[in-house]
PDB file of C-alpha atoms and ligand atoms in Angstrom:
ATOM      1  CA  MET A   1       0.000   0.000   0.000  1.00  0.00           C
ATOM      2  CA  ILE A   2       1.475   3.361  -1.035  1.00  0.00           C
ATOM      3  CA  ILE A   3       0.860   6.170   1.450  1.00  0.00           C
ATOM      4  CA  GLY A   4       0.779   9.703   0.038  1.00  0.00           C
ATOM      5  CA  LEU A   5       1.575  12.358   2.614  1.00  0.00           C
ATOM      6  CA  VAL A   6       0.218  15.715   1.471  1.00  0.00           C
ATOM      7  CA  GLY A   7       1.406  18.508   3.776  1.00  0.00           C
ATOM      8  CA  CYS A   8       4.573  17.745   5.744  1.00  0.00           C
ATOM      9  CA  GLY A   9       3.999  20.204   8.611  1.00  0.00           C
ATOM     10  CA  LYS A  10       3.828  19.423  12.307  1.00  0.00           C
ATOM     11  CA  MET A  11       0.859  17.055  12.287  1.00  0.00           C
ATOM     12  CA  GLY A  12       1.684  15.340   8.982  1.00  0.00           C
ATOM     13  CA  SER A  13       5.223  14.547  10.134  1.00  0.00           C
ATOM     14  CA  ALA A  14       4.122  13.379  13.590  1.00  0.00           C
ATOM     15  CA  LEU A  15       1.473  11.029  12.173  1.00  0.00           C
ATOM     16  CA  THR A  16       3.731   9.583   9.500  1.00  0.00           C
ATOM     17  CA  GLN A  17       6.704   9.074  11.792  1.00  0.00           C
ATOM     18  CA  GLY A  18       4.507   7.570  14.532  1.00  0.00           C
ATOM     19  CA  ALA A  19       2.986   5.104  12.058  1.00  0.00           C
ATOM     20  CA  ILE A  20       6.418   4.118  10.722  1.00  0.00           C
ATOM     21  CA  ARG A  21       7.750   3.586  14.270  1.00  0.00           C
ATOM     22  CA  ALA A  22       4.723   1.423  15.084  1.00  0.00           C
ATOM     23  CA  GLY A  23       5.106  -0.605  11.877  1.00  0.00           C
ATOM     24  CA  VAL A  24       1.720   0.438  10.407  1.00  0.00           C
ATOM     25  CA  PHE A  25       3.631   1.023   7.162  1.00  0.00           C
ATOM     26  CA  SER A  26       7.286   1.408   6.318  1.00  0.00           C
ATOM     27  CA  SER A  27       9.149   4.501   5.167  1.00  0.00           C
ATOM     28  CA  SER A  28       9.639   2.964   1.716  1.00  0.00           C
ATOM     29  CA  ASP A  29       5.814   2.958   1.299  1.00  0.00           C
ATOM     30  CA  VAL A  30       5.577   6.743   1.738  1.00  0.00           C
ATOM     31  CA  ARG A  31       5.512   9.366  -1.028  1.00  0.00           C
ATOM     32  CA  ALA A  32       5.486  12.914   0.317  1.00  0.00           C
ATOM     33  CA  TYR A  33       4.710  16.324  -1.112  1.00  0.00           C
ATOM     34  CA  ASP A  34       4.827  19.816   0.356  1.00  0.00           C
ATOM     35  CA  PRO A  35       5.331  23.107  -1.522  1.00  0.00           C
ATOM     36  CA  VAL A  36       8.256  23.748   0.833  1.00  0.00           C
ATOM     37  CA  PRO A  37      10.974  21.181  -0.095  1.00  0.00           C
ATOM     38  CA  ALA A  38      12.657  21.598   3.318  1.00  0.00           C
ATOM     39  CA  ALA A  39       9.472  20.291   4.968  1.00  0.00           C
ATOM     40  CA  VAL A  40       9.719  17.052   2.967  1.00  0.00           C
ATOM     41  CA  GLN A  41      13.456  16.742   3.666  1.00  0.00           C
ATOM     42  CA  SER A  42      12.863  17.143   7.396  1.00  0.00           C
ATOM     43  CA  LEU A  43      10.994  13.805   7.335  1.00  0.00           C
ATOM     44  CA  GLY A  44      14.322  12.037   6.782  1.00  0.00           C
ATOM     45  CA  ALA A  45      16.298  10.668   3.866  1.00  0.00           C
ATOM     46  CA  ASP A  46      14.401   7.358   3.776  1.00  0.00           C
ATOM     47  CA  ILE A  47      11.118   9.038   2.786  1.00  0.00           C
ATOM     48  CA  GLN A  48      10.738   9.728  -0.894  1.00  0.00           C
ATOM     49  CA  GLY A  49       9.616  13.248  -1.741  1.00  0.00           C
ATOM     50  CA  LEU A  50       7.897  13.812  -5.074  1.00  0.00           C
ATOM     51  CA  ASP A  51       7.991  17.024  -7.092  1.00  0.00           C
ATOM     52  CA  SER A  52       4.267  17.551  -7.420  1.00  0.00           C
ATOM     53  CA  LEU A  53       0.967  16.940  -5.722  1.00  0.00           C
ATOM     54  CA  ASP A  54      -0.314  15.200  -8.861  1.00  0.00           C
ATOM     55  CA  GLU A  55       2.459  12.584  -8.674  1.00  0.00           C
ATOM     56  CA  VAL A  56       1.623  11.785  -5.049  1.00  0.00           C
ATOM     57  CA  ILE A  57      -2.094  11.487  -5.804  1.00  0.00           C
ATOM     58  CA  SER A  58      -1.430   9.281  -8.822  1.00  0.00           C
ATOM     59  CA  GLN A  59       0.823   6.873  -6.925  1.00  0.00           C
ATOM     60  CA  ALA A  60      -1.036   6.691  -3.601  1.00  0.00           C
ATOM     61  CA  ASP A  61      -3.510   4.091  -2.360  1.00  0.00           C
ATOM     62  CA  ALA A  62      -4.127   6.206   0.743  1.00  0.00           C
ATOM     63  CA  LEU A  63      -3.610   9.953   1.118  1.00  0.00           C
ATOM     64  CA  LEU A  64      -2.869  11.496   4.494  1.00  0.00           C
ATOM     65  CA  LEU A  65      -4.230  14.968   3.943  1.00  0.00           C
ATOM     66  CA  CYS A  66      -2.426  17.145   6.497  1.00  0.00           C
ATOM     67  CA  VAL A  67      -2.781  20.631   5.009  1.00  0.00           C
ATOM     68  CA  LYS A  68      -4.559  23.633   6.502  1.00  0.00           C
ATOM     69  CA  PRO A  69      -8.359  23.605   6.089  1.00  0.00           C
ATOM     70  CA  GLY A  70      -8.265  26.265   3.351  1.00  0.00           C
ATOM     71  CA  ASP A  71      -6.024  24.039   1.187  1.00  0.00           C
ATOM     72  CA  VAL A  72      -8.166  20.889   1.348  1.00  0.00           C
ATOM     73  CA  SER A  73     -10.567  21.556  -1.532  1.00  0.00           C
ATOM     74  CA  GLY A  74      -7.710  22.428  -3.902  1.00  0.00           C
ATOM     75  CA  VAL A  75      -6.030  19.076  -3.216  1.00  0.00           C
ATOM     76  CA  LEU A  76      -9.297  17.162  -3.556  1.00  0.00           C
ATOM     77  CA  SER A  77     -10.137  18.791  -6.844  1.00  0.00           C
ATOM     78  CA  ARG A  78      -6.861  17.319  -8.168  1.00  0.00           C
ATOM     79  CA  VAL A  79      -8.015  13.944  -6.791  1.00  0.00           C
ATOM     80  CA  ALA A  80     -11.224  14.319  -8.809  1.00  0.00           C
ATOM     81  CA  GLU A  81      -9.119  14.912 -11.942  1.00  0.00           C
ATOM     82  CA  LEU A  82      -6.601  12.126 -11.391  1.00  0.00           C
ATOM     83  CA  LYS A  83      -8.549   9.300  -9.740  1.00  0.00           C
ATOM     84  CA  THR A  84     -11.943   8.306 -11.026  1.00  0.00           C
ATOM     85  CA  ASP A  85     -12.626   5.252  -8.881  1.00  0.00           C
ATOM     86  CA  PRO A  86     -13.195   5.497  -5.100  1.00  0.00           C
ATOM     87  CA  ASP A  87     -12.046   1.859  -4.798  1.00  0.00           C
ATOM     88  CA  LYS A  88      -8.575   3.131  -5.690  1.00  0.00           C
ATOM     89  CA  LEU A  89      -8.048   5.885  -3.097  1.00  0.00           C
ATOM     90  CA  LEU A  90      -8.633   6.410   0.607  1.00  0.00           C
ATOM     91  CA  VAL A  91      -8.293  10.007   1.833  1.00  0.00           C
ATOM     92  CA  LEU A  92      -7.790  10.596   5.526  1.00  0.00           C
ATOM     93  CA  SER A  93      -8.099  14.308   6.342  1.00  0.00           C
ATOM     94  CA  ILE A  94      -7.118  15.927   9.646  1.00  0.00           C
ATOM     95  CA  ALA A  95      -8.271  19.424   8.641  1.00  0.00           C
ATOM     96  CA  ALA A  96     -10.393  21.032  11.348  1.00  0.00           C
ATOM     97  CA  GLY A  97     -13.918  22.002  10.309  1.00  0.00           C
ATOM     98  CA  VAL A  98     -13.894  20.550   6.776  1.00  0.00           C
ATOM     99  CA  THR A  99     -16.891  18.192   6.621  1.00  0.00           C
ATOM    100  CA  ILE A 100     -17.174  14.831   4.903  1.00  0.00           C
ATOM    101  CA  ALA A 101     -19.859  16.290   2.613  1.00  0.00           C
ATOM    102  CA  ASP A 102     -17.454  19.121   1.604  1.00  0.00           C
ATOM    103  CA  MET A 103     -14.708  16.603   0.867  1.00  0.00           C
ATOM    104  CA  GLU A 104     -16.936  14.165  -1.033  1.00  0.00           C
ATOM    105  CA  LYS A 105     -18.090  17.108  -3.132  1.00  0.00           C
ATOM    106  CA  SER A 106     -14.590  18.473  -3.816  1.00  0.00           C
ATOM    107  CA  SER A 107     -13.323  15.023  -4.777  1.00  0.00           C
ATOM    108  CA  ALA A 108     -16.457  14.413  -6.923  1.00  0.00           C
ATOM    109  CA  GLY A 109     -17.014  11.112  -5.074  1.00  0.00           C
ATOM    110  CA  CYS A 110     -13.719   9.753  -6.445  1.00  0.00           C
ATOM    111  CA  ALA A 111     -12.246   8.780  -3.059  1.00  0.00           C
ATOM    112  CA  ARG A 112     -13.217   7.069   0.188  1.00  0.00           C
ATOM    113  CA  ILE A 113     -13.095   9.757   2.870  1.00  0.00           C
ATOM    114  CA  ILE A 114     -12.246   9.606   6.551  1.00  0.00           C
ATOM    115  CA  ARG A 115     -12.412  12.770   8.652  1.00  0.00           C
ATOM    116  CA  VAL A 116     -10.132  12.892  11.680  1.00  0.00           C
ATOM    117  CA  MET A 117      -9.952  15.238  14.665  1.00  0.00           C
ATOM    118  CA  PRO A 118      -6.490  14.826  16.200  1.00  0.00           C
ATOM    119  CA  ASN A 119      -4.856  16.934  18.912  1.00  0.00           C
ATOM    120  CA  THR A 120      -1.340  18.324  19.370  1.00  0.00           C
ATOM    121  CA  PRO A 121      -0.068  15.811  21.970  1.00  0.00           C
ATOM    122  CA  ALA A 122       0.039  13.451  18.953  1.00  0.00           C
ATOM    123  CA  LEU A 123       3.346  15.250  18.318  1.00  0.00           C
ATOM    124  CA  ILE A 124       4.803  13.340  21.298  1.00  0.00           C
ATOM    125  CA  GLY A 125       2.814  10.122  20.807  1.00  0.00           C
ATOM    126  CA  GLU A 126       0.165  11.037  23.422  1.00  0.00           C
ATOM    127  CA  GLY A 127      -2.650  12.180  21.156  1.00  0.00           C
ATOM    128  CA  ALA A 128      -6.397  11.756  21.607  1.00  0.00           C
ATOM    129  CA  ALA A 129      -8.185  11.490  18.254  1.00  0.00           C
ATOM    130  CA  ALA A 130     -11.582  10.611  16.862  1.00  0.00           C
ATOM    131  CA  PHE A 131     -12.558   9.821  13.293  1.00  0.00           C
ATOM    132  CA  SER A 132     -15.715   9.481  11.210  1.00  0.00           C
ATOM    133  CA  LEU A 133     -16.206   7.445   8.076  1.00  0.00           C
ATOM    134  CA  GLY A 134     -17.440   8.944   4.823  1.00  0.00           C
ATOM    135  CA  SER A 135     -20.206   7.262   2.827  1.00  0.00           C
ATOM    136  CA  LYS A 136     -17.830   5.096   0.771  1.00  0.00           C
ATOM    137  CA  ALA A 137     -15.275   4.203   3.473  1.00  0.00           C
ATOM    138  CA  THR A 138     -15.109   0.516   4.423  1.00  0.00           C
ATOM    139  CA  SER A 139     -14.440  -1.409   7.629  1.00  0.00           C
ATOM    140  CA  ASP A 140     -10.893  -2.058   6.370  1.00  0.00           C
ATOM    141  CA  ASP A 141     -10.481   1.723   6.077  1.00  0.00           C
ATOM    142  CA  ALA A 142     -11.673   2.083   9.684  1.00  0.00           C
ATOM    143  CA  SER A 143      -9.071  -0.509  10.793  1.00  0.00           C
ATOM    144  CA  PHE A 144      -6.379   1.429   8.958  1.00  0.00           C
ATOM    145  CA  ALA A 145      -7.448   4.685  10.681  1.00  0.00           C
ATOM    146  CA  ASN A 146      -7.441   2.918  14.064  1.00  0.00           C
ATOM    147  CA  LYS A 147      -3.924   1.596  13.511  1.00  0.00           C
ATOM    148  CA  LEU A 148      -2.568   4.863  12.107  1.00  0.00           C
ATOM    149  CA  LEU A 149      -4.000   7.127  14.808  1.00  0.00           C
ATOM    150  CA  GLY A 150      -3.380   4.523  17.513  1.00  0.00           C
ATOM    151  CA  SER A 151       0.319   4.792  16.699  1.00  0.00           C
ATOM    152  CA  VAL A 152       0.368   8.360  18.096  1.00  0.00           C
ATOM    153  CA  GLY A 153      -2.060   8.008  20.998  1.00  0.00           C
ATOM    154  CA  MET A 154      -5.619   6.841  21.622  1.00  0.00           C
ATOM    155  CA  VAL A 155      -8.368   6.834  19.014  1.00  0.00           C
ATOM    156  CA  THR A 156     -12.094   6.309  18.842  1.00  0.00           C
ATOM    157  CA  GLN A 157     -14.672   6.258  16.042  1.00  0.00           C
ATOM    158  CA  VAL A 158     -17.645   8.631  16.304  1.00  0.00           C
ATOM    159  CA  LYS A 159     -20.545   9.761  14.140  1.00  0.00           C
ATOM    160  CA  GLU A 160     -19.618  12.893  12.233  1.00  0.00           C
ATOM    161  CA  ALA A 161     -22.286  14.860  14.131  1.00  0.00           C
ATOM    162  CA  LEU A 162     -20.078  14.447  17.232  1.00  0.00           C
ATOM    163  CA  ILE A 163     -16.783  15.523  15.679  1.00  0.00           C
ATOM    164  CA  ASP A 164     -17.356  19.145  16.759  1.00  0.00           C
ATOM    165  CA  THR A 165     -17.839  17.914  20.324  1.00  0.00           C
ATOM    166  CA  VAL A 166     -14.532  16.046  20.072  1.00  0.00           C
ATOM    167  CA  THR A 167     -12.988  19.337  18.906  1.00  0.00           C
ATOM    168  CA  GLY A 168     -14.419  21.072  22.010  1.00  0.00           C
ATOM    169  CA  LEU A 169     -13.077  18.315  24.275  1.00  0.00           C
ATOM    170  CA  SER A 170      -9.783  16.799  23.118  1.00  0.00           C
ATOM    171  CA  GLY A 171      -8.974  19.178  20.227  1.00  0.00           C
ATOM    172  CA  SER A 172      -9.103  22.297  22.401  1.00  0.00           C
ATOM    173  CA  GLY A 173      -8.592  20.417  25.683  1.00  0.00           C
ATOM    174  CA  PRO A 174      -4.789  20.684  25.851  1.00  0.00           C
ATOM    175  CA  ALA A 175      -5.161  24.484  26.109  1.00  0.00           C
ATOM    176  CA  TYR A 176      -7.570  24.112  29.047  1.00  0.00           C
ATOM    177  CA  VAL A 177      -5.109  21.799  30.788  1.00  0.00           C
ATOM    178  CA  TYR A 178      -2.163  24.156  30.134  1.00  0.00           C
ATOM    179  CA  THR A 179      -4.197  26.903  31.782  1.00  0.00           C
ATOM    180  CA  PHE A 180      -4.973  24.656  34.762  1.00  0.00           C
ATOM    181  CA  ILE A 181      -1.302  23.731  35.177  1.00  0.00           C
ATOM    182  CA  GLU A 182      -0.318  27.394  35.056  1.00  0.00           C
ATOM    183  CA  ALA A 183      -2.968  28.301  37.629  1.00  0.00           C
ATOM    184  CA  LEU A 184      -1.905  25.484  39.978  1.00  0.00           C
ATOM    185  CA  ALA A 185       1.683  26.704  39.807  1.00  0.00           C
ATOM    186  CA  ASP A 186       0.616  30.327  40.360  1.00  0.00           C
ATOM    187  CA  GLY A 187      -1.256  29.304  43.511  1.00  0.00           C
ATOM    188  CA  ALA A 188       1.933  27.829  44.932  1.00  0.00           C
ATOM    189  CA  LEU A 189       3.938  30.839  43.715  1.00  0.00           C
ATOM    190  CA  LEU A 190       1.591  33.056  45.706  1.00  0.00           C
ATOM    191  CA  GLU A 191       2.403  30.964  48.757  1.00  0.00           C
ATOM    192  CA  GLY A 192       6.152  31.376  48.188  1.00  0.00           C
ATOM    193  CA  LEU A 193       7.231  28.254  46.277  1.00  0.00           C
ATOM    194  CA  PRO A 194       9.891  29.125  43.633  1.00  0.00           C
ATOM    195  CA  ARG A 195       8.483  29.340  40.096  1.00  0.00           C
ATOM    196  CA  GLU A 196      10.454  26.434  38.618  1.00  0.00           C
ATOM    197  CA  GLU A 197       9.568  23.990  41.394  1.00  0.00           C
ATOM    198  CA  ALA A 198       5.937  25.119  41.342  1.00  0.00           C
ATOM    199  CA  LEU A 199       5.620  24.469  37.609  1.00  0.00           C
ATOM    200  CA  ALA A 200       7.400  21.105  37.810  1.00  0.00           C
ATOM    201  CA  LEU A 201       5.203  19.924  40.703  1.00  0.00           C
ATOM    202  CA  ALA A 202       2.026  21.177  39.009  1.00  0.00           C
ATOM    203  CA  THR A 203       2.904  19.453  35.726  1.00  0.00           C
ATOM    204  CA  GLN A 204       3.734  16.135  37.362  1.00  0.00           C
ATOM    205  CA  THR A 205       0.568  16.323  39.454  1.00  0.00           C
ATOM    206  CA  VAL A 206      -1.532  16.526  36.294  1.00  0.00           C
ATOM    207  CA  ILE A 207       0.438  13.724  34.601  1.00  0.00           C
ATOM    208  CA  GLY A 208       0.183  11.519  37.700  1.00  0.00           C
ATOM    209  CA  ALA A 209      -3.533  12.135  38.245  1.00  0.00           C
ATOM    210  CA  ALA A 210      -4.297  11.520  34.555  1.00  0.00           C
ATOM    211  CA  LYS A 211      -2.368   8.234  34.696  1.00  0.00           C
ATOM    212  CA  MET A 212      -4.249   7.210  37.851  1.00  0.00           C
ATOM    213  CA  VAL A 213      -7.539   7.680  35.968  1.00  0.00           C
ATOM    214  CA  ALA A 214      -6.273   5.900  32.846  1.00  0.00           C
ATOM    215  CA  GLU A 215      -4.567   2.995  34.599  1.00  0.00           C
ATOM    216  CA  SER A 216      -6.890   2.319  37.552  1.00  0.00           C
ATOM    217  CA  GLY A 217     -10.058   2.270  35.446  1.00  0.00           C
ATOM    218  CA  GLU A 218     -11.780   4.041  38.361  1.00  0.00           C
ATOM    219  CA  HIS A 219     -14.117   6.972  37.840  1.00  0.00           C
ATOM    220  CA  PRO A 220     -12.398  10.293  38.721  1.00  0.00           C
ATOM    221  CA  SER A 221     -14.949  10.930  41.471  1.00  0.00           C
ATOM    222  CA  VAL A 222     -13.966   7.652  43.195  1.00  0.00           C
ATOM    223  CA  LEU A 223     -10.277   8.566  43.069  1.00  0.00           C
ATOM    224  CA  ARG A 224     -11.083  12.061  44.341  1.00  0.00           C
ATOM    225  CA  ASP A 225     -13.097  10.760  47.286  1.00  0.00           C
ATOM    226  CA  ARG A 226     -10.198   8.495  48.270  1.00  0.00           C
ATOM    227  CA  VAL A 227      -7.876  11.460  48.766  1.00  0.00           C
ATOM    228  CA  THR A 228     -10.445  13.752  50.389  1.00  0.00           C
ATOM    229  CA  SER A 229     -10.518  13.146  54.121  1.00  0.00           C
ATOM    230  CA  PRO A 230     -13.111  14.768  56.351  1.00  0.00           C
ATOM    231  CA  GLY A 231     -11.979  18.161  57.569  1.00  0.00           C
ATOM    232  CA  GLY A 232      -8.728  17.820  55.627  1.00  0.00           C
ATOM    233  CA  THR A 233      -6.731  19.989  53.262  1.00  0.00           C
ATOM    234  CA  THR A 234      -8.113  18.571  49.997  1.00  0.00           C
ATOM    235  CA  ILE A 235     -11.758  19.276  50.843  1.00  0.00           C
ATOM    236  CA  ALA A 236     -10.748  22.835  51.698  1.00  0.00           C
ATOM    237  CA  GLY A 237      -9.169  23.188  48.247  1.00  0.00           C
ATOM    238  CA  LEU A 238     -12.112  21.505  46.516  1.00  0.00           C
ATOM    239  CA  ALA A 239     -14.567  23.803  48.286  1.00  0.00           C
ATOM    240  CA  ALA A 240     -12.646  26.783  46.896  1.00  0.00           C
ATOM    241  CA  LEU A 241     -12.838  25.262  43.392  1.00  0.00           C
ATOM    242  CA  GLU A 242     -16.596  24.776  43.807  1.00  0.00           C
ATOM    243  CA  ASP A 243     -16.864  28.367  44.970  1.00  0.00           C
ATOM    244  CA  GLY A 244     -15.313  29.407  41.654  1.00  0.00           C
ATOM    245  CA  SER A 245     -17.677  27.083  39.715  1.00  0.00           C
ATOM    246  CA  PHE A 246     -14.712  25.087  38.431  1.00  0.00           C
ATOM    247  CA  ARG A 247     -16.695  22.116  37.103  1.00  0.00           C
ATOM    248  CA  SER A 248     -19.506  24.191  35.693  1.00  0.00           C
ATOM    249  CA  THR A 249     -16.988  26.516  33.990  1.00  0.00           C
ATOM    250  CA  THR A 250     -15.123  23.544  32.498  1.00  0.00           C
ATOM    251  CA  ILE A 251     -18.371  22.097  31.153  1.00  0.00           C
ATOM    252  CA  LYS A 252     -19.172  25.500  29.637  1.00  0.00           C
ATOM    253  CA  ALA A 253     -15.711  25.632  28.028  1.00  0.00           C
ATOM    254  CA  VAL A 254     -16.314  22.352  26.174  1.00  0.00           C
ATOM    255  CA  LYS A 255     -19.786  23.534  25.157  1.00  0.00           C
ATOM    256  CA  ALA A 256     -18.494  26.918  23.923  1.00  0.00           C
ATOM    257  CA  ALA A 257     -15.654  25.354  21.911  1.00  0.00           C
ATOM    258  CA  THR A 258     -18.082  22.823  20.396  1.00  0.00           C
ATOM    259  CA  ALA A 259     -20.433  25.648  19.380  1.00  0.00           C
ATOM    260  CA  ARG A 260     -17.513  27.564  17.838  1.00  0.00           C
ATOM    261  CA  ALA A 261     -16.373  24.483  15.891  1.00  0.00           C
ATOM    262  CA  ARG A 262     -19.940  24.110  14.527  1.00  0.00           C
ATOM    263  CA  GLU A 263     -19.959  27.779  13.543  1.00  0.00           C
ATOM    264  CA  LEU A 264     -16.583  27.511  11.741  1.00  0.00           C
ATOM    265  CA  GLY A 265     -17.694  24.379   9.892  1.00  0.00           C
ATOM    266  CA  SER A 266     -20.979  25.806   8.611  1.00  0.00           C
TER     267      SER A 266
HETATM  268  N1  LIG B   1      -1.917  21.363  15.104  1.00  0.00           N
HETATM  269  C1  LIG B   1      -3.016  20.933  15.731  1.00  0.00           C
HETATM  270  O1  LIG B   1      -3.173  20.939  16.946  1.00  0.00           O
HETATM  271  C2  LIG B   1      -4.132  20.353  14.970  1.00  0.00           C
HETATM  272  C3  LIG B   1      -5.171  19.725  15.673  1.00  0.00           C
HETATM  273  C4  LIG B   1      -6.219  19.220  14.927  1.00  0.00           C
HETATM  274  C5  LIG B   1      -6.215  19.339  13.554  1.00  0.00           C
HETATM  275  N2  LIG B   1      -5.178  19.958  12.934  1.00  0.00           N
HETATM  276  C6  LIG B   1      -5.218  20.095  11.505  1.00  0.00           C
HETATM  277  O2  LIG B   1      -4.027  19.601  10.965  1.00  0.00           O
HETATM  278  C7  LIG B   1      -3.774  20.260   9.727  1.00  0.00           C
HETATM  279  C8  LIG B   1      -2.309  20.566   9.640  1.00  0.00           C
HETATM  280  O3  LIG B   1      -1.907  21.325  10.772  1.00  0.00           O
HETATM  281  P1  LIG B   1      -0.372  21.574  11.096  1.00  0.00           P
HETATM  282  O4  LIG B   1      -0.344  22.220  12.442  1.00  0.00           O
HETATM  283  O5  LIG B   1       0.418  20.346  10.833  1.00  0.00           O
HETATM  284  O6  LIG B   1      -0.048  22.671   9.966  1.00  0.00           O
HETATM  285  P2  LIG B   1       1.352  23.047   9.256  1.00  0.00           P
HETATM  286  O7  LIG B   1       2.483  22.703  10.192  1.00  0.00           O
HETATM  287  O8  LIG B   1       1.199  24.439   8.750  1.00  0.00           O
HETATM  288  O9  LIG B   1       1.413  22.022   8.026  1.00  0.00           O
HETATM  289  C9  LIG B   1       0.686  22.143   6.843  1.00  0.00           C
HETATM  290  C10 LIG B   1       1.672  21.945   5.682  1.00  0.00           C
HETATM  291  O10 LIG B   1       0.942  21.701   4.474  1.00  0.00           O
HETATM  292  C11 LIG B   1       1.597  22.427   3.434  1.00  0.00           C
HETATM  293  N3  LIG B   1       0.701  22.599   2.256  1.00  0.00           N
HETATM  294  C12 LIG B   1      -0.126  23.629   1.964  1.00  0.00           C
HETATM  295  N4  LIG B   1      -0.762  23.405   0.780  1.00  0.00           N
HETATM  296  C13 LIG B   1      -0.343  22.209   0.328  1.00  0.00           C
HETATM  297  C14 LIG B   1      -0.617  21.428  -0.838  1.00  0.00           C
HETATM  298  N5  LIG B   1      -1.489  21.837  -1.754  1.00  0.00           N
HETATM  299  N6  LIG B   1       0.004  20.242  -0.981  1.00  0.00           N
HETATM  300  C15 LIG B   1       0.867  19.811  -0.051  1.00  0.00           C
HETATM  301  N7  LIG B   1       1.190  20.506   1.058  1.00  0.00           N
HETATM  302  C16 LIG B   1       0.593  21.691   1.262  1.00  0.00           C
HETATM  303  C17 LIG B   1       1.979  23.700   4.125  1.00  0.00           C
HETATM  304  O11 LIG B   1       2.910  24.430   3.350  1.00  0.00           O
HETATM  305  P3  LIG B   1       2.853  26.078   3.449  1.00  0.00           P
HETATM  306  O12 LIG B   1       3.369  26.390   4.831  1.00  0.00           O
HETATM  307  O13 LIG B   1       3.740  26.531   2.347  1.00  0.00           O
HETATM  308  O14 LIG B   1       1.404  26.473   3.273  1.00  0.00           O
HETATM  309  C18 LIG B   1       2.559  23.170   5.442  1.00  0.00           C
HETATM  310  O15 LIG B   1       3.895  22.770   5.306  1.00  0.00           O
HETATM  311  C19 LIG B   1      -4.689  21.486   9.698  1.00  0.00           C
HETATM  312  O16 LIG B   1      -5.726  21.277   8.765  1.00  0.00           O
HETATM  313  C20 LIG B   1      -5.285  21.540  11.088  1.00  0.00           C
HETATM  314  O17 LIG B   1      -6.644  21.969  11.037  1.00  0.00           O
HETATM  315  C21 LIG B   1      -4.126  20.455  13.606  1.00  0.00           C
END
């Protein structure tokens, strides 16, 4: 299977290199194109760069479409020109806000489409992604998407109607967590802990707590209750969070980002 990487920026490189490391495909199966030759070269000497988008589309069995949303329809209109049979090409797009209907239209139905919502921790192999299948995509295509995205983190399949919600949760979520880490550290800074130590302790606290949730299989509320003793320090901190409507504000953040993703996609 020949993999065509279109757009060798941050996400395209991370996905391709993660999949190669995990053995989903090998570097000799990849044909890459980016208008900036240095971007292709940065993938490494064992990945073959081609001189034009048309060559990549012609040779590929699966295209990883990793360009900015505004560049997607231009690429897919070349697909419509060069490939006439959807049995011959799978297109997996990570562009935010570009719908399956948009992509099926731009490619004139000449490709099987999968729409993916990744997030930036994929850059370090800790991504959280969801994907939706287009009308012509098969169960084999879904397995390929699971393997590919699973090589850079966790992945789940959702109906396209829920992709905007995934954007509001895991797509935008890293920024919420960065803000939380910063705020935790600032609290300790206010109490006199040096900045560097405060940030390191705050960061590791979030990593450790997230791993406890992931590895114990317990609901977060169960884990929280276990560390919240009557009259203790943690309940005092939690009461202050409740006072600031922490949970309600977080829920509203996901809702607001979901609404914004819907707006951008319409
Ligand atoms: N980064 C994220 O957190 C994140 C999360 C979810 C989804 N996404 C999606 O991922 C996609 C890529 O994001 P990114 O952060 O990796 O962007 P990026 O680093 O800017 O990479 C995009 C690359 O595609 C190239 N390109 C543009 N038109 C092309 C064409 N016709 N053929 C081949 N290559 C072309 C760009 O070149 P030029 O610079 O010359 O234009 C650039 O090198 C976006 O659609 C974004 O919505 C990103």
